[in-house]
Short mmCIF file of C-alpha atoms in Angstrom, two decimals:
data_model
loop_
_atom_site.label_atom_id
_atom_site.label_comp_id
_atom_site.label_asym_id
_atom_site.label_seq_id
_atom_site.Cartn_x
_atom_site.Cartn_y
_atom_site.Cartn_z
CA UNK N 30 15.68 79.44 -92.26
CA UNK N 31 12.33 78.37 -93.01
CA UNK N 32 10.49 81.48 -91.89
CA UNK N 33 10.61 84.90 -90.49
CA UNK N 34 12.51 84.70 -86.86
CA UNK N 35 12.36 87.57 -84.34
CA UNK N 36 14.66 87.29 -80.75
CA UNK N 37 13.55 87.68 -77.95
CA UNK N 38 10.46 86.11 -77.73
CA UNK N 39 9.97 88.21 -74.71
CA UNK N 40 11.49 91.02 -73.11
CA UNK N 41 11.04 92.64 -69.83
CA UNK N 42 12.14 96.12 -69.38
CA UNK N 43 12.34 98.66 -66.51
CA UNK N 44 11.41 101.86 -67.64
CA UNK N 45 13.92 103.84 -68.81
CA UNK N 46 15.56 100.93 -70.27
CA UNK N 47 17.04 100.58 -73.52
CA UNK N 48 15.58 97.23 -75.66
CA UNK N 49 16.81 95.74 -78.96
CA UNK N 50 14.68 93.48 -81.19
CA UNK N 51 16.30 91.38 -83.87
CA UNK N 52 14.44 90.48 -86.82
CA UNK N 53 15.85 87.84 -89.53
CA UNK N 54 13.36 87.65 -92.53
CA UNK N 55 13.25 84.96 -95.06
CA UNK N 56 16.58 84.85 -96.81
CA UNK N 57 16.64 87.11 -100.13
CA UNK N 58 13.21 88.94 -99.21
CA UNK N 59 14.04 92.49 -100.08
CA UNK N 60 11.09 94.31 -98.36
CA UNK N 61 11.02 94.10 -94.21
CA UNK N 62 8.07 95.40 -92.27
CA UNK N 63 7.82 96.44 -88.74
CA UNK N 64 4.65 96.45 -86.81
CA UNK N 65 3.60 97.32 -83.20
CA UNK N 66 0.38 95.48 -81.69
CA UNK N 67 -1.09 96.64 -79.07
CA UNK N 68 -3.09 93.58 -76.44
CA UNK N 69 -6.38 93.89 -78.23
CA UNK N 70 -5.72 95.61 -81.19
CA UNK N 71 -4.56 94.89 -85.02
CA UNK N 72 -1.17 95.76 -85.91
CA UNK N 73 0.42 99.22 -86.43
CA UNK N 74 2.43 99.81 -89.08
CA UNK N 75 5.28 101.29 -87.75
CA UNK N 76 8.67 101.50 -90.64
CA UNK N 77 9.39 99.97 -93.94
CA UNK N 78 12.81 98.72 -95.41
CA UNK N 79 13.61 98.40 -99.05
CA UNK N 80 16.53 96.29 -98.93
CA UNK N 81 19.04 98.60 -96.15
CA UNK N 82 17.47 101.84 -97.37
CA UNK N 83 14.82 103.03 -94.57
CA UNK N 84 12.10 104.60 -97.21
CA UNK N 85 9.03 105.02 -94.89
CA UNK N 86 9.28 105.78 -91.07
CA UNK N 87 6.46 107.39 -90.53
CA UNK N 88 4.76 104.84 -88.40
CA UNK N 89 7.64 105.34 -85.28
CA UNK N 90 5.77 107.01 -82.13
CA UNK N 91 8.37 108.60 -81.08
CA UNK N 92 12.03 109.53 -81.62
CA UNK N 93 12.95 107.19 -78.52
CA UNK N 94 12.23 104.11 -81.61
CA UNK N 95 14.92 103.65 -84.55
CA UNK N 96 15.30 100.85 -86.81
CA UNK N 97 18.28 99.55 -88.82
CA UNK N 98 18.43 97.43 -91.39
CA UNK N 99 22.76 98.00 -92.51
CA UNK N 100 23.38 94.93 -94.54
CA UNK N 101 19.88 94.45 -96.01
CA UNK N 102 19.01 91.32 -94.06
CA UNK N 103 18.59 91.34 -90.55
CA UNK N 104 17.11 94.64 -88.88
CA UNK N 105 17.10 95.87 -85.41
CA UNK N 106 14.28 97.78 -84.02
CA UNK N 107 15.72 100.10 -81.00
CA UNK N 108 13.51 101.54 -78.15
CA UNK N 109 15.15 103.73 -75.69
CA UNK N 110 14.58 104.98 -72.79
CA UNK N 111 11.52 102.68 -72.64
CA UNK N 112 7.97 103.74 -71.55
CA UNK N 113 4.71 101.89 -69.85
CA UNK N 114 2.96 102.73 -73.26
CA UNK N 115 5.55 100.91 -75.43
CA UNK N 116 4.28 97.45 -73.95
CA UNK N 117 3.12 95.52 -77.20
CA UNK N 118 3.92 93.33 -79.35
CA UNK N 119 6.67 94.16 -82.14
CA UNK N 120 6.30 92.19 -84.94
CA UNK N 121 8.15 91.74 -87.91
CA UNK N 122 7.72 90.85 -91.44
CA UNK N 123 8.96 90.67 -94.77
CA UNK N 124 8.03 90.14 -98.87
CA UNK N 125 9.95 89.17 -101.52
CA UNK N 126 9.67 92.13 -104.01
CA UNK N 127 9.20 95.47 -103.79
CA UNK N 128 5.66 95.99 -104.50
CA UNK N 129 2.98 95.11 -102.75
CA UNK N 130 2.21 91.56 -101.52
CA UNK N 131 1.67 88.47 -99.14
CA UNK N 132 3.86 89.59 -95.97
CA UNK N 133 5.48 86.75 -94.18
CA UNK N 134 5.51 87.32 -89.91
CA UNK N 135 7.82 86.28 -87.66
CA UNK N 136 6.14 85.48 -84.37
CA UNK N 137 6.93 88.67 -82.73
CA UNK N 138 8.35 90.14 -79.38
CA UNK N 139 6.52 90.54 -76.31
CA UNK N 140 7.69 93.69 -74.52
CA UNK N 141 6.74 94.29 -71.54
CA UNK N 142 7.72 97.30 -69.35
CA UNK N 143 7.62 97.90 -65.41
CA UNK V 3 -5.05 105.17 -87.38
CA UNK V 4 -7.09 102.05 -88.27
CA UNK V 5 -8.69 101.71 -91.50
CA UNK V 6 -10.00 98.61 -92.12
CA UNK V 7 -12.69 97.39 -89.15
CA UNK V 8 -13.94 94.27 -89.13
CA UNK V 9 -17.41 93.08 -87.80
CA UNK V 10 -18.41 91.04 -85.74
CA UNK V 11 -15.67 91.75 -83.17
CA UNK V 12 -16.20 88.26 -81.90
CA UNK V 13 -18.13 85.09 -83.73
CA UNK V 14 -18.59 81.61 -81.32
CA UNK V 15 -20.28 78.87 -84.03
CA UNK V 16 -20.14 75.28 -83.94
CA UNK V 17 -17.95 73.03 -86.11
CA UNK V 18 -19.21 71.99 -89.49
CA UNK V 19 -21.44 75.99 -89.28
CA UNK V 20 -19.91 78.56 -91.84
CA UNK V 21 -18.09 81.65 -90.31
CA UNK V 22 -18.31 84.71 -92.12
CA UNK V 23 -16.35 88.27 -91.16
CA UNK V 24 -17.02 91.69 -92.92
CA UNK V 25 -14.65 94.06 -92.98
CA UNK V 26 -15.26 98.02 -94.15
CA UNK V 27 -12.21 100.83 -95.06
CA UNK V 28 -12.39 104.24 -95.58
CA UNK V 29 -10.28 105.03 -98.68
CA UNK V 30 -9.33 103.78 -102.16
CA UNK V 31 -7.07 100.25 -102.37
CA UNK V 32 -4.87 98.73 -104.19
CA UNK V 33 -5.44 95.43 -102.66
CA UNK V 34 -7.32 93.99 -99.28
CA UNK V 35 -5.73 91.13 -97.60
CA UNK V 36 -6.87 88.45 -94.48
CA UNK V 37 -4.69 87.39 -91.70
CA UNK V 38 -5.47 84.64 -88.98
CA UNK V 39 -3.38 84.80 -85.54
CA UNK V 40 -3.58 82.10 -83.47
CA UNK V 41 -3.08 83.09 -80.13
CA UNK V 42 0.59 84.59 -78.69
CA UNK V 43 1.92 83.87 -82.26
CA UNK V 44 2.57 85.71 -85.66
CA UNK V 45 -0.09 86.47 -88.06
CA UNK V 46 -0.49 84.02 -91.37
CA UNK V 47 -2.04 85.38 -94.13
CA UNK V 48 -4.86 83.23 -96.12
CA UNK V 49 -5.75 85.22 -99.30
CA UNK V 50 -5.23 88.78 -101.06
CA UNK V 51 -7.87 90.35 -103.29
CA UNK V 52 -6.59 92.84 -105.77
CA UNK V 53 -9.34 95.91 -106.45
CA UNK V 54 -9.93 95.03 -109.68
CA UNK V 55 -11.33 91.84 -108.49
CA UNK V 56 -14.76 91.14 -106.71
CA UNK V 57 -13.78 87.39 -105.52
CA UNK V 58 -11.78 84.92 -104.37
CA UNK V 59 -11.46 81.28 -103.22
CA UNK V 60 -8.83 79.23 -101.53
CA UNK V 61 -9.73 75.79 -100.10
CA UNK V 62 -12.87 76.68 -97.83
CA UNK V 63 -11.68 80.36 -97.58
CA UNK V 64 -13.92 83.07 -99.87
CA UNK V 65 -13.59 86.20 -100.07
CA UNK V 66 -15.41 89.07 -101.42
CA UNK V 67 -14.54 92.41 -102.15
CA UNK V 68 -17.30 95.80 -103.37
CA UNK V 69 -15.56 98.53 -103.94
CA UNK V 70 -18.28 100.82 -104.40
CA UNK V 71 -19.02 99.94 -100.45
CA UNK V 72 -15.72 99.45 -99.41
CA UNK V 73 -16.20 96.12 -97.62
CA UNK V 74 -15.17 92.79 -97.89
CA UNK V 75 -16.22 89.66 -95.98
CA UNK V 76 -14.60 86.32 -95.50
CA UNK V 77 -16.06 83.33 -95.84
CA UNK V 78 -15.35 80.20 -94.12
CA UNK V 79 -16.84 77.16 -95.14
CA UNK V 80 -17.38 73.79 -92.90
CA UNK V 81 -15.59 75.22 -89.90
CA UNK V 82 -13.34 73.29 -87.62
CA UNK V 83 -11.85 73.51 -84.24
CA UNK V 84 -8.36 74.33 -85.80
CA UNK V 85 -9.91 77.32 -86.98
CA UNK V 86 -10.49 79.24 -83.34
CA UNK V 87 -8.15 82.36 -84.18
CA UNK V 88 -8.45 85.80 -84.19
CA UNK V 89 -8.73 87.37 -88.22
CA UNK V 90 -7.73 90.77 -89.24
CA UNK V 91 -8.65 92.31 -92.85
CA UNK V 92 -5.70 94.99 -93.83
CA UNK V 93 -5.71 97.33 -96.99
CA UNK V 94 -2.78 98.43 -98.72
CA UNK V 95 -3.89 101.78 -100.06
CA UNK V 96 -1.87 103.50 -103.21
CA UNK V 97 0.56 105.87 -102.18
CA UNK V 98 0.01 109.53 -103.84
CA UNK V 99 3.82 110.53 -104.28
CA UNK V 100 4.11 106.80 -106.41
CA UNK V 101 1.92 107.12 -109.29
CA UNK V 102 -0.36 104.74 -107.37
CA UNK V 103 1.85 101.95 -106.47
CA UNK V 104 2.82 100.48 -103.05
CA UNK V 105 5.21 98.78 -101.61
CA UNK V 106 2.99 97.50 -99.25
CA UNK V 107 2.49 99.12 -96.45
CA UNK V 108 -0.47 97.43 -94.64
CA UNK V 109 -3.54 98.76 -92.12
CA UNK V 110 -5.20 96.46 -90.13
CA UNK V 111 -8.63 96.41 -88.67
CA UNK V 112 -8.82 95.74 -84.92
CA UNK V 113 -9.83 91.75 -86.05
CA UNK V 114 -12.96 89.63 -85.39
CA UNK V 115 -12.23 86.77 -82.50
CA UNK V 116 -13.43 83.30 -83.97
CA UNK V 117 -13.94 80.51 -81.63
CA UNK V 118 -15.25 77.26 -83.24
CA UNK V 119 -16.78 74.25 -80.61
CA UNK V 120 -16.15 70.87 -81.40
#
């Protein structure tokens, strides 16, 4: 594809709900980004993959939220048992090296939860 | 936590009237970079600005950087309707376990709100 692509473009959640956002970054990109964004607010940086290896999680608030990225392409950002406070914004985004650079975004998923 | 902040937190001008956006950070960089989001979409980035550089131009976009103050401000010149976004400055700062190098993990400011009127 032509871009960064993240599904779905919203999601609606009861709380206590398990959610699953799919990323697909620009084919061959080898550095993938996830950010949360609060209504309001600039993004939150929230894990880092260098190609399937996880190197920087630090950014997750909680150990509800895990990310995968098994092949080295598309990743999978996991909330469970969802929470009021995870409504955001998830967005995702990737670079083609390994250093750092321009970071293409998908257009993001809206979460809300009830 | 939020590192870069950007000022004004909102800017309303008129098209054809320059726009410019300061944003301040709190520790070292490796580079500074500026992102427009147009609403309920993905963020686009418009320039990056390395530390060992003091400025930058891309079409009508220019950007400064002072280290010594750590700010930067963007510069738009001629503005124009399409422009009405919201823009966030984010640092990528050198990681301390890497020799100074980064992968590029960013921090944004909270953004300045720019509405240009035709």
């Amino acid at each position: 594809g032509a871009g960064v692509s993240q599904s779905p473009r919203y999601k609606v959640a009861k709380r206590g709900q398990d959610v699953a956002l799919r990323c697909d970054p620009i084919s061959g990109h080898v550095s993938l980004f996830w950010y949360q964004q609060a209504l309001g607010q600039g993004p939150e940086f929230l894990t880092y993959f260098q190609n399937e290896a996880q190197l920087d999680k630090s950014g997750l608030p909680s150990d509800r939220f895990f990310a995968e990225r098994p092949e080295g392409s598309v990743s999978t950002l996991k909330i469970q048992r969802t929470q009021q406070e995870d409504s955001a914004v998830y967005l995702c985004a990737s670079s083609p090296g390994v250093v750092s650079d321009e970071q293409f975004f998908g257009p993001g998923t809206r979460l809300t939860v009830l | 936590s939020q590192q870069g902040e950007e000022d004004p937190q909102a800017l309303s001008i008129q098209e054809g009237e320059n726009a410019t956006m300061n944003c301040s950070y709190k520790t070292s960089i490796n580079n500074l970079q500026w992102y427009r989001q147009n609403s309920g979409r993905g963020l686009v980035h418009l320039i990056l600005i390395r530390s060992n550089e003091r400025e930058k131009h891309s079409g009508r976009l220019r950007v400064t950087l002072d280290t010594s103050k750590k700010s930067s401000s963007l510069l738009i010149t001629a503005s124009r309707a399409a422009d009405t976004a919201s823009y966030f400055c984010a640092t990528d700062a050198p990681r301390t376990d890497a020799g100074g190098t980064s992968y590029g993990k960013l921090t944004f400011g909270q953004g300045t709100i720019l509405t240009v009127h035709p």
